XYZ file of N, CA and C in Angstrom:
873
model
N 141.513 111.541 177.936
C 140.773 112.534 177.150
C 141.267 113.932 177.496
N 141.425 114.776 176.458
C 141.871 116.152 176.662
C 140.874 117.105 176.025
N 140.624 118.217 176.682
C 139.758 119.250 176.115
C 140.483 120.583 176.051
N 141.814 120.577 176.172
C 142.567 121.815 176.168
C 142.603 122.420 174.767
N 142.860 123.711 174.705
C 142.999 124.379 173.416
C 144.299 123.916 172.767
N 144.238 123.445 171.526
C 145.445 122.896 170.911
C 146.412 123.971 170.448
N 147.672 123.613 170.332
C 148.648 124.432 169.636
C 148.515 124.147 168.149
N 148.791 125.148 167.328
C 148.640 124.948 165.891
C 149.927 125.299 165.159
N 150.047 124.745 163.963
C 151.052 125.175 162.996
C 150.353 125.269 161.645
N 150.982 125.975 160.717
C 150.325 126.317 159.458
C 151.250 126.046 158.279
N 150.662 125.586 157.171
C 151.454 125.342 155.970
C 150.982 126.236 154.829
N 151.957 126.814 154.121
C 151.689 127.665 152.969
C 152.470 127.138 151.770
N 152.099 127.589 150.576
C 152.935 127.309 149.411
C 153.504 128.624 148.891
N 154.648 128.578 148.224
C 155.306 129.821 147.805
C 154.554 130.485 146.663
N 154.458 131.809 146.658
C 153.758 132.510 145.570
C 154.567 132.455 144.279
N 153.844 132.331 143.162
C 154.518 132.248 141.867
C 154.312 133.493 141.007
N 153.544 134.466 141.529
C 153.381 135.725 140.815
C 153.022 136.805 141.835
N 152.895 138.049 141.359
C 152.663 139.166 142.270
C 151.328 139.019 142.996
N 150.285 138.629 142.289
C 148.981 138.465 142.923
C 149.042 137.421 144.031
N 149.741 136.306 143.758
C 149.869 135.252 144.765
C 150.689 135.720 145.957
N 151.650 136.609 145.713
C 152.428 137.155 146.826
C 151.540 137.948 147.772
N 150.677 138.786 147.195
C 149.751 139.548 148.032
C 148.817 138.619 148.802
N 148.383 137.524 148.157
C 147.492 136.574 148.829
C 148.208 135.922 150.010
N 149.486 135.576 149.827
C 150.236 134.972 150.933
C 150.355 135.952 152.097
N 150.687 137.209 151.815
C 150.814 138.178 152.909
C 149.472 138.407 153.602
N 148.385 138.443 152.813
C 147.065 138.585 153.420
C 146.750 137.394 154.321
N 147.139 136.202 153.852
C 146.923 134.994 154.654
C 147.702 135.080 155.959
N 148.948 135.527 155.875
C 149.760 135.660 157.073
C 149.171 136.700 158.019
N 148.692 137.827 157.463
C 148.087 138.863 158.303
C 146.909 138.294 159.086
N 146.141 137.429 158.447
C 144.940 136.875 159.075
C 145.276 135.827 160.124
N 146.265 134.985 159.859
C 146.502 133.811 160.703
C 147.639 133.981 161.715
N 148.587 134.847 161.460
C 149.711 135.011 162.394
C 149.268 135.369 163.804
N 148.221 136.197 163.990
C 147.807 136.509 165.360
C 147.334 135.294 166.166
N 147.103 134.163 165.505
C 146.700 132.951 166.224
C 147.892 132.265 166.893
N 149.080 132.843 166.758
C 150.281 132.396 167.466
C 150.658 130.949 167.137
N 150.875 130.648 165.853
C 151.280 129.283 165.497
C 152.663 128.933 166.033
N 152.870 127.643 166.339
C 154.199 127.179 166.766
C 155.232 127.450 165.692
N 154.843 127.207 164.437
C 155.698 127.478 163.287
C 154.811 127.527 162.052
N 155.346 128.065 160.972
C 154.703 127.991 159.671
C 155.693 127.336 158.711
N 155.183 126.589 157.749
C 156.070 125.922 156.795
C 155.717 126.348 155.376
N 156.707 126.255 154.499
C 156.533 126.618 153.090
C 156.918 125.418 152.247
N 156.031 125.024 151.337
C 156.190 123.769 150.609
C 157.119 123.898 149.405
N 157.444 122.726 148.874
C 158.191 122.553 147.621
C 157.216 122.026 146.582
N 157.313 122.484 145.342
C 156.498 121.918 144.279
C 157.022 120.572 143.831
N 156.179 119.826 143.118
C 156.588 118.526 142.575
C 157.826 118.696 141.706
N 158.775 117.782 141.894
C 159.990 117.832 141.095
C 160.911 118.983 141.451
N 160.687 119.593 142.610
C 161.521 120.715 143.000
C 161.271 121.972 142.195
N 160.065 122.066 141.584
C 159.783 123.157 140.657
C 159.712 124.518 141.324
N 159.512 124.563 142.644
C 159.452 125.861 143.321
C 160.639 126.060 144.257
N 161.760 125.416 143.961
C 162.909 125.472 144.870
C 163.311 126.914 145.186
N 163.506 127.734 144.155
C 163.918 129.121 144.383
C 162.803 129.925 145.036
N 161.551 129.696 144.610
C 160.424 130.413 145.194
C 160.275 130.075 146.672
N 160.461 128.799 147.002
C 160.379 128.377 148.397
C 161.457 129.061 149.224
N 162.671 129.074 148.696
C 163.773 129.708 149.418
C 163.492 131.192 149.645
N 162.991 131.882 148.614
C 162.686 133.302 148.748
C 161.579 133.542 149.773
N 160.522 132.715 149.716
C 159.397 132.898 150.644
C 159.827 132.621 152.082
N 160.610 131.572 152.277
C 161.060 131.209 153.625
C 161.916 132.316 154.223
N 162.873 132.803 153.462
C 163.778 133.816 154.010
C 163.038 135.136 154.255
N 162.107 135.491 153.369
C 161.343 136.725 153.559
C 160.459 136.632 154.795
N 159.758 135.509 154.947
C 158.909 135.338 156.125
C 159.740 135.329 157.398
N 160.883 134.667 157.355
C 161.751 134.604 158.539
C 162.199 136.014 158.960
N 162.538 136.842 157.988
C 163.045 138.181 158.292
C 161.946 139.125 158.769
N 160.733 138.944 158.251
C 159.722 139.977 158.425
C 158.499 139.607 159.252
N 158.253 138.330 159.470
C 156.985 137.959 160.101
C 157.052 137.840 161.620
N 158.245 137.590 162.156
C 158.347 137.331 163.582
C 157.939 135.927 163.967
N 157.668 135.065 162.978
C 157.260 133.687 163.229
C 158.414 132.727 162.969
N 158.359 131.554 163.613
C 159.311 130.495 163.287
C 158.888 129.886 161.950
N 159.809 129.817 161.018
C 159.502 129.357 159.663
C 160.284 128.076 159.376
N 159.575 127.071 158.871
C 160.191 125.798 158.487
C 160.187 125.682 156.969
N 161.318 125.310 156.408
C 161.448 125.167 154.962
C 161.323 123.706 154.556
N 160.500 123.437 153.557
C 160.458 122.089 152.992
C 161.715 121.865 152.158
N 162.236 120.646 152.235
C 163.424 120.271 151.475
C 163.228 118.841 151.000
N 163.486 118.596 149.716
C 163.244 117.266 149.156
C 164.492 116.684 148.493
N 164.345 115.431 148.060
C 165.451 114.710 147.420
C 165.406 114.799 145.896
N 164.432 115.476 145.340
C 164.141 115.398 143.909
C 165.032 116.334 143.091
N 165.560 115.799 142.002
C 166.224 116.594 140.949
C 167.375 117.449 141.448
N 168.138 116.925 142.395
C 169.295 117.670 142.899
C 170.320 116.691 143.456
N 171.588 117.088 143.408
C 172.635 116.290 144.021
C 172.599 116.473 145.534
N 173.289 115.597 146.242
C 173.404 115.761 147.693
C 174.050 117.098 148.033
N 175.088 117.438 147.270
C 175.804 118.687 147.542
C 174.890 119.892 147.353
N 174.084 119.874 146.294
C 173.172 120.990 146.043
C 172.130 121.107 147.148
N 171.587 119.971 147.563
C 170.561 119.984 148.609
C 171.133 120.470 149.932
N 172.309 119.985 150.286
C 172.900 120.404 151.555
C 173.374 121.859 151.501
N 173.710 122.355 150.312
C 174.073 123.764 150.183
C 172.866 124.644 150.493
N 171.683 124.222 150.052
C 170.457 124.956 150.377
C 170.233 124.934 151.888
N 170.409 123.755 152.492
C 170.251 123.654 153.946
C 171.233 124.570 154.668
N 172.467 124.623 154.191
C 173.465 125.493 154.817
C 173.075 126.971 154.692
N 172.475 127.335 153.559
C 172.014 128.713 153.381
C 170.914 129.042 154.387
N 170.012 128.093 154.590
C 168.961 128.306 155.584
C 169.567 128.501 156.978
N 170.502 127.634 157.330
C 171.122 127.729 158.651
C 171.831 129.070 158.828
N 172.521 129.513 157.794
C 173.235 130.783 157.860
C 172.275 131.959 158.030
N 171.042 131.795 157.507
C 170.031 132.849 157.623
C 169.268 132.761 158.943
N 169.615 131.790 159.785
C 168.943 131.646 161.071
C 167.715 130.766 161.040
N 167.511 130.038 159.938
C 166.357 129.138 159.798
C 166.794 127.745 160.209
N 166.232 127.257 161.292
C 166.705 125.998 161.870
C 165.666 124.883 161.800
N 164.535 125.124 161.154
C 163.490 124.107 161.037
C 163.348 123.670 159.582
N 163.432 122.364 159.362
C 163.322 121.785 158.020
C 162.230 120.719 158.034
N 161.398 120.708 156.986
C 160.493 119.589 156.745
C 161.134 118.756 155.644
N 161.680 117.600 156.011
C 162.472 116.781 155.094
C 161.594 115.698 154.471
N 161.498 115.716 153.146
C 160.623 114.808 152.413
C 161.371 114.198 151.238
N 160.949 113.030 150.819
C 161.498 112.500 149.572
C 161.094 113.389 148.417
N 159.811 113.777 148.387
C 159.305 114.652 147.335
C 158.692 113.886 146.190
N 157.814 114.546 145.467
C 157.160 113.948 144.302
C 157.985 114.193 143.053
N 158.042 113.221 142.142
C 158.772 113.422 140.888
C 158.059 114.447 140.012
N 158.767 114.996 139.022
C 158.100 115.917 138.096
C 156.880 115.270 137.469
N 155.835 116.057 137.250
C 154.599 115.512 136.691
C 154.853 114.853 135.339
N 154.241 113.669 135.174
C 154.352 112.952 133.915
C 155.582 112.092 133.781
N 156.419 112.013 134.839
C 157.658 111.239 134.736
C 157.568 109.873 135.402
N 156.408 109.547 135.994
C 156.255 108.246 136.630
C 156.795 108.219 138.040
N 157.358 107.067 138.423
C 157.822 106.875 139.797
C 159.069 107.702 140.087
N 159.306 107.921 141.378
C 160.494 108.649 141.823
C 161.756 107.872 141.455
N 162.706 108.579 140.855
C 164.016 108.025 140.554
C 165.052 108.979 141.136
N 165.915 108.508 142.042
C 166.897 109.416 142.651
C 167.850 109.997 141.611
N 168.282 111.224 141.858
C 169.356 111.798 141.068
C 170.585 110.910 141.242
N 171.384 110.704 140.199
C 172.564 109.828 140.320
C 173.476 110.190 141.483
N 173.556 111.469 141.803
C 174.393 111.916 142.910
C 173.559 112.481 144.061
N 172.265 112.093 144.097
C 171.374 112.671 145.080
C 171.006 111.720 146.206
N 170.176 112.183 147.091
C 169.669 111.364 148.181
C 168.673 110.352 147.631
N 168.769 109.121 148.106
C 167.925 108.063 147.551
C 166.574 107.966 148.251
N 166.450 108.564 149.428
C 165.192 108.483 150.170
C 165.150 109.596 151.206
N 163.991 109.767 151.807
C 163.866 110.767 152.877
C 164.768 110.420 154.053
N 164.945 109.135 154.335
C 165.786 108.738 155.461
C 167.241 109.142 155.217
N 167.697 108.987 153.999
C 169.049 109.403 153.620
C 169.219 110.911 153.855
N 168.210 111.688 153.466
C 168.245 113.134 153.667
C 168.203 113.495 155.152
N 167.325 112.829 155.900
C 167.201 113.102 157.342
C 168.521 112.857 158.055
N 169.170 111.744 157.734
C 170.440 111.415 158.385
C 171.486 112.498 158.139
N 171.547 113.014 156.911
C 172.539 114.040 156.590
C 172.223 115.358 157.284
N 170.947 115.717 157.332
C 170.566 116.941 158.040
C 170.840 116.806 159.533
N 170.502 115.658 160.104
C 170.713 115.439 161.534
C 172.197 115.483 161.884
N 173.037 114.993 160.998
C 174.475 114.947 161.260
C 175.076 116.342 161.393
N 174.422 117.355 160.811
C 174.952 118.715 160.919
C 174.717 119.292 162.309
N 173.712 118.789 163.017
C 173.373 119.323 164.329
C 172.757 120.709 164.288
N 172.316 121.153 163.106
C 171.831 122.523 162.949
C 170.306 122.647 162.901
N 169.591 121.503 162.762
C 168.189 121.603 162.399
C 167.260 120.796 163.300
N 166.056 121.332 163.446
C 164.921 120.593 163.978
C 164.204 120.022 162.756
N 164.111 118.697 162.665
C 163.694 118.048 161.423
C 162.304 117.430 161.567
N 161.380 117.918 160.756
C 160.043 117.320 160.685
C 159.931 116.498 159.414
N 159.038 115.515 159.449
C 158.896 114.593 158.322
C 157.408 114.355 158.043
N 157.120 113.684 156.937
C 155.760 113.332 156.596
C 155.365 111.992 157.186
N 154.060 111.817 157.426
C 153.515 110.551 157.912
C 152.161 110.333 157.232
N 151.767 109.071 157.111
C 150.609 108.736 156.291
C 149.655 107.822 157.059
N 148.575 108.390 157.607
C 147.648 107.596 158.424
C 147.016 106.426 157.678
N 146.877 106.572 156.357
C 146.257 105.500 155.575
C 147.245 104.895 154.578
N 148.520 104.994 154.904
C 149.635 104.437 154.136
C 149.926 105.256 152.881
N 151.199 105.443 152.637
C 151.653 106.092 151.413
C 151.237 105.234 150.219
N 150.808 105.840 149.106
C 150.378 105.038 147.949
C 151.417 104.044 147.460
N 152.694 104.310 147.713
C 153.743 103.400 147.262
C 154.148 102.383 148.328
N 153.535 102.441 149.502
C 153.876 101.500 150.566
C 153.157 100.171 150.337
N 153.834 99.045 150.519
C 153.189 97.744 150.297
C 152.135 97.402 151.341
N 152.221 98.002 152.520
C 151.272 97.696 153.594
C 151.320 98.791 154.643
N 150.317 98.802 155.501
C 150.334 99.782 156.593
C 151.450 99.462 157.574
N 151.738 98.187 157.783
C 152.835 97.822 158.682
C 154.169 98.362 158.160
N 154.376 98.256 156.845
C 155.602 98.782 156.245
C 155.629 100.309 156.345
N 154.478 100.917 156.207
C 154.355 102.364 156.321
C 154.765 102.840 157.718
N 154.289 102.142 158.743
C 154.620 102.493 160.123
C 156.109 102.268 160.392
N 156.638 101.170 159.886
C 158.057 100.880 160.084
C 158.935 101.942 159.425
N 158.510 102.433 158.273
C 159.270 103.483 157.582
C 159.278 104.763 158.405
N 158.141 105.076 159.026
C 158.094 106.251 159.888
C 159.023 106.081 161.082
N 159.047 104.895 161.658
C 159.950 104.632 162.783
C 161.406 104.853 162.363
N 161.743 104.441 161.170
C 163.104 104.634 160.674
C 163.423 106.123 160.505
N 162.424 106.910 160.139
C 162.638 108.352 160.037
C 162.994 108.946 161.401
N 162.266 108.531 162.428
C 162.587 109.021 163.767
C 163.961 108.526 164.207
N 164.264 107.279 163.933
C 165.578 106.740 164.294
C 166.702 107.481 163.577
N 166.396 108.010 162.364
C 167.410 108.725 161.579
C 167.647 110.140 162.089
N 166.731 110.650 162.928
C 166.954 111.974 163.486
C 165.775 112.922 163.416
N 164.624 112.460 162.906
C 163.443 113.324 162.869
C 162.959 113.608 164.288
N 162.411 114.801 164.487
C 161.928 115.190 165.806
C 160.407 115.269 165.870
N 159.739 115.306 164.712
C 158.287 115.397 164.687
C 157.799 114.968 163.306
N 156.572 114.430 163.244
C 155.986 114.019 161.974
C 154.653 114.726 161.776
N 154.419 115.200 160.562
C 153.170 115.856 160.178
C 152.430 114.927 159.225
N 151.190 114.587 159.544
C 150.501 113.590 158.727
C 149.840 114.196 157.493
N 149.621 113.320 156.516
C 148.730 113.619 155.406
C 147.337 113.882 155.972
N 146.532 114.655 155.262
C 145.182 114.935 155.756
C 144.297 113.686 155.666
N 143.217 113.697 156.411
C 142.249 112.594 156.447
C 140.904 113.207 156.799
N 139.852 112.447 156.627
C 138.511 112.987 156.799
C 137.815 112.542 158.086
N 138.295 111.486 158.703
C 137.658 110.984 159.915
C 138.707 110.722 160.979
N 138.397 111.100 162.220
C 139.372 111.004 163.304
C 139.847 109.572 163.525
N 138.978 108.601 163.308
C 139.369 107.209 163.530
C 140.534 106.798 162.644
N 140.668 107.402 161.477
C 141.809 107.095 160.607
C 143.110 107.451 161.314
N 143.134 108.592 161.973
C 144.330 108.989 162.724
C 144.530 108.115 163.949
N 143.462 107.820 164.673
C 143.594 107.036 165.899
C 144.105 105.622 165.611
N 143.630 105.008 164.532
C 144.134 103.661 164.174
C 145.628 103.728 163.869
N 146.020 104.764 163.131
C 147.432 104.936 162.801
C 148.257 105.182 164.059
N 147.752 106.023 164.942
C 148.461 106.308 166.186
C 148.649 105.044 167.012
N 147.625 104.208 167.092
C 147.732 102.951 167.832
C 148.791 102.045 167.222
N 148.826 101.973 165.891
C 149.820 101.131 165.221
C 151.229 101.663 165.468
N 151.380 102.972 165.477
C 152.696 103.568 165.748
C 153.126 103.296 167.186
N 152.187 103.416 168.127
C 152.510 103.128 169.525
C 152.962 101.683 169.687
N 152.289 100.779 169.001
C 152.661 99.362 169.083
C 154.041 99.107 168.508
N 154.476 99.976 167.580
C 155.807 99.830 166.969
C 156.893 100.535 167.771
N 156.519 101.141 168.890
C 157.496 101.798 169.737
C 157.773 103.242 169.397
N 156.900 103.877 168.628
C 157.062 105.283 168.265
C 156.407 106.161 169.329
N 157.061 107.238 169.695
C 156.482 108.214 170.616
C 155.388 108.970 169.872
N 154.126 108.644 170.135
C 153.035 109.205 169.336
C 152.762 110.682 169.641
N 153.339 111.215 170.714
C 153.175 112.651 170.969
C 153.884 113.479 169.898
N 154.767 112.826 169.150
C 155.506 113.514 168.099
C 154.820 113.418 166.738
N 153.648 112.798 166.681
C 152.908 112.663 165.421
C 151.760 113.669 165.428
N 151.820 114.633 164.529
C 150.874 115.743 164.519
C 149.901 115.560 163.349
N 148.597 115.508 163.627
C 147.635 115.327 162.534
C 147.570 116.535 161.611
N 147.570 116.268 160.311
C 147.428 117.315 159.321
C 145.958 117.539 158.989
N 145.538 118.794 159.008
C 144.127 119.149 158.838
C 143.966 119.997 157.579
N 143.043 119.582 156.711
C 142.780 120.329 155.479
C 141.344 120.838 155.471
N 141.122 122.112 155.809
C 139.784 122.679 155.641
C 139.393 122.617 154.162
N 138.169 122.196 153.882
C 137.765 121.905 152.508
C 137.284 123.181 151.820
N 138.204 123.837 151.137
C 137.895 125.067 150.416
C 137.052 124.774 149.183
N 137.363 123.681 148.504
C 136.653 123.293 147.283
C 136.578 121.775 147.249
N 135.380 121.220 147.427
C 135.250 119.773 147.560
C 135.718 119.030 146.321
N 135.436 119.548 145.134
C 135.849 118.854 143.906
C 137.361 118.707 143.854
N 138.070 119.785 144.141
C 139.523 119.719 144.115
C 140.095 118.856 145.219
N 139.552 118.976 146.427
C 140.033 118.158 147.546
C 139.756 116.689 147.281
N 138.603 116.382 146.728
C 138.270 114.990 146.442
C 139.251 114.384 145.429
N 139.576 115.158 144.414
C 140.519 114.689 143.395
C 141.896 114.448 144.011
N 142.334 115.360 144.863
C 143.634 115.227 145.522
C 143.637 114.028 146.456
N 142.543 113.848 147.210
C 142.453 112.730 148.146
C 142.518 111.396 147.407
N 141.839 111.319 146.277
C 141.849 110.092 145.492
C 143.247 109.770 144.989
N 143.991 110.808 144.587
C 145.336 110.599 144.050
C 146.317 110.133 145.111
N 146.112 110.550 146.365
C 147.087 110.203 147.405
C 146.590 109.074 148.322
N 145.506 108.427 147.955
C 145.072 107.240 148.685
C 144.300 107.506 149.957
N 143.797 108.727 150.136
C 143.006 109.039 151.322
C 141.587 108.498 151.169
N 141.086 107.808 152.179
C 139.738 107.265 152.139
C 138.721 108.407 152.086
N 137.772 108.291 151.156
C 136.755 109.327 150.974
C 135.400 108.752 151.397
N 134.893 109.147 152.555
C 133.586 108.640 152.982
C 132.491 109.063 151.998
N 131.595 108.121 151.670
C 130.559 108.408 150.680
C 129.653 109.552 151.117
N 129.456 109.692 152.409
C 128.532 110.709 152.879
C 129.021 112.127 152.594
N 130.338 112.276 152.398
C 130.856 113.610 152.101
C 130.395 114.096 150.737
N 130.322 113.190 149.749
C 129.825 113.583 148.426
C 128.404 114.127 148.528
N 127.554 113.396 149.231
C 126.162 113.837 149.384
C 126.085 115.157 150.144
N 126.873 115.276 151.209
C 126.812 116.478 152.043
C 127.208 117.723 151.251
N 128.285 117.634 150.481
C 128.726 118.811 149.735
C 127.847 119.081 148.517
N 127.245 118.037 147.951
C 126.290 118.269 146.860
C 125.097 119.076 147.359
N 124.569 118.705 148.508
C 123.428 119.426 149.071
C 123.834 120.832 149.514
N 124.994 120.944 150.149
C 125.444 122.257 150.605
C 125.684 123.199 149.426
N 126.194 122.648 148.330
C 126.428 123.464 147.142
C 125.141 124.017 146.569
N 124.113 123.204 146.564
C 122.821 123.673 146.048
C 122.236 124.774 146.929
N 122.535 124.719 148.214
C 122.001 125.699 149.159
C 122.929 126.898 149.377
N 124.107 126.879 148.739
C 125.056 127.966 148.942
C 125.691 127.956 150.315
N 125.828 126.771 150.906
C 126.344 126.680 152.267
C 127.609 125.810 152.358
N 128.382 125.753 151.297
C 129.564 124.881 151.294
C 130.586 125.299 152.344
N 130.823 126.613 152.476
C 131.798 127.079 153.465
C 131.323 126.788 154.884
N 130.035 126.959 155.123
C 129.482 126.667 156.443
C 129.654 125.192 156.781
N 129.374 124.326 155.795
C 129.552 122.885 156.008
C 131.026 122.567 156.249
N 131.912 123.149 155.453
C 133.344 122.874 155.593
C 133.841 123.267 156.973
N 133.404 124.420 157.449
C 133.823 124.880 158.780
C 133.315 123.938 159.864
N 132.051 123.535 159.751
C 131.463 122.648 160.755
C 132.156 121.289 160.773
N 132.401 120.720 159.583
C 133.028 119.399 159.511
C 134.460 119.427 160.035
N 135.204 120.460 159.664
C 136.597 120.553 160.105
C 136.666 120.789 161.610
N 135.778 121.624 162.125
C 135.748 121.875 163.570
C 135.419 120.603 164.332
N 134.480 119.822 163.796
C 134.103 118.566 164.447
C 135.259 117.571 164.423
N 135.943 117.487 163.292
C 137.097 116.592 163.188
C 138.157 116.983 164.216
N 138.464 118.268 164.300
C 139.481 118.723 165.251
C 139.048 118.456 166.694
N 137.777 118.675 166.991
C 137.270 118.422 168.335
C 137.397 116.948 168.697
N 137.064 116.074 167.740
C 137.212 114.629 167.989
C 138.670 114.275 168.283
N 139.592 114.874 167.542
C 141.015 114.609 167.762
C 141.460 115.098 169.135
N 141.026 116.289 169.501
C 141.400 116.856 170.799
C 140.848 115.991 171.929
N 139.599 115.565 171.803
C 139.002 114.702 172.832
C 139.704 113.352 172.906
N 140.377 112.982 171.810
C 141.149 111.747 171.800
C 142.588 111.920 172.247
N 142.918 113.101 172.766
C 144.245 113.314 173.336
C 145.219 114.090 172.483
N 144.807 114.543 171.302
C 145.700 115.320 170.432
C 145.872 116.723 170.999
N 147.113 117.194 171.052
C 147.408 118.515 171.626
C 147.934 119.506 170.604
N 148.259 119.025 169.388
C 148.784 119.903 168.346
C 148.103 119.554 167.024
N 147.840 120.583 166.211
C 147.219 120.411 164.904
C 148.020 121.187 163.864
N 148.142 120.617 162.665
C 148.870 121.265 161.573
C 147.884 121.516 160.434
N 147.659 122.788 160.094
C 146.658 123.147 159.093
C 147.294 123.399 157.730
N 146.742 122.736 156.707
C 147.116 123.005 155.323
C 146.219 124.132 154.814
N 146.731 125.344 154.763
C 145.890 126.519 154.519
C 145.565 126.751 153.050
N 146.383 126.210 152.139
C 146.251 126.480 150.704
C 146.282 127.995 150.417
N 146.943 128.737 151.288
C 147.073 130.197 151.177
C 145.717 130.899 151.146
N 144.716 130.253 151.748
C 143.384 130.861 151.878
C 143.006 130.761 153.358
N 143.008 131.885 154.052
C 142.994 131.836 155.511
C 141.635 131.701 156.183
N 140.557 132.006 155.484
C 139.282 132.200 156.180
C 138.792 130.948 156.896
N 138.800 129.807 156.200
C 138.285 128.593 156.834
C 139.163 128.164 158.004
N 140.476 128.233 157.826
C 141.378 127.888 158.924
C 141.137 128.799 160.121
N 141.013 130.092 159.860
C 140.741 131.043 160.947
C 139.426 130.710 161.651
N 138.377 130.444 160.886
C 137.071 130.181 161.484
C 137.077 128.893 162.305
N 137.790 127.880 161.811
C 137.897 126.629 162.570
C 138.648 126.873 163.875
N 139.743 127.620 163.806
C 140.513 127.910 165.015
C 139.675 128.679 166.030
N 138.915 129.643 165.561
C 138.034 130.375 166.465
C 137.043 129.422 167.133
N 136.501 128.476 166.347
C 135.539 127.523 166.900
C 136.174 126.639 167.966
N 137.483 126.430 167.855
C 138.201 125.599 168.826
C 138.673 126.399 170.040
N 138.380 127.688 170.050
C 138.776 128.524 171.180
C 140.157 129.116 171.056
N 140.737 129.057 169.852
C 142.059 129.648 169.614
C 141.843 131.102 169.236
N 142.270 132.001 170.074
C 142.003 133.428 169.880
C 143.277 134.182 169.514
N 143.135 135.310 168.828
C 144.317 136.081 168.416
C 145.156 136.508 169.608
N 146.485 136.420 169.429
C 147.422 136.811 170.492
C 148.427 137.836 169.983
N 149.090 137.464 168.878
C 150.163 138.329 168.385
C 149.728 139.080 167.142
N 150.378 140.201 166.891
C 150.145 140.964 165.680
C 151.216 140.621 164.661
N 150.804 140.559 163.407
C 151.729 140.254 162.319
C 152.623 141.460 162.059
N 153.906 141.242 161.971
C 154.849 142.317 161.680
C 154.713 142.743 160.226
N 154.747 144.029 159.948
C 154.600 144.516 158.582
C 155.737 144.018 157.719
N 155.377 143.624 156.498
C 156.388 143.182 155.542
C 156.829 144.376 154.714
N 158.107 144.684 154.805
C 158.617 145.859 154.070
C 159.109 145.450 152.694
């Protein structure tokens, strides 16, 4: 059992307009003083934010003083195009990549590799690892990827990612600590170093939207959460409930030996900040001004 203050990392998505850009900088101003290990910037489905992601990553790297990890996927690009992006990151001094297969464009059905592209996340990981330039993080799924035939196959796929050169895995979000602990036990039994598996935490900014997302990605939704947020909504206490539930989840994970947490901020910093404060994570560094 551990009760130490955890290390954190943070995930953002790239802004698509001027207002969203200001929101991202405000989010960084609020959360950067919490001294995250790194921050990551996502890719949209089908690679739709490829240029926006690249711009956000390079700007944050130059101006924030934080370690920035760029998401990179296999979708809608040749191997040469994908590795050219990776080379640009390396040339800019960005050495952290979150390597994912990626979601296909909306409405196109299942993932189909580009004829000249990477066929899977493992294919991408191997190529990135072969360059010797990157620290490679990958995705992990405590309740199995929706396309995985079984949890055993899901765990084996994660093991193959580590064997291919991944250095750390960030999990999909979940609502109860036992979901992570069961997954961690299964990974340990498969010979995976579980200290490299970092639980992904999603503070619930909007229960309706989170519930819809959870249903789409196969995350178990406890029935009591529907009742809890319905009552909290009537009382105007949804944010208070979200903070309490997320803090409790993180505390359970820490007491179970977790030392690092990865927060999906949705570019809205308040709940993440409040949860971190509740966990004893206090401001350390000041955010560098973005010019």
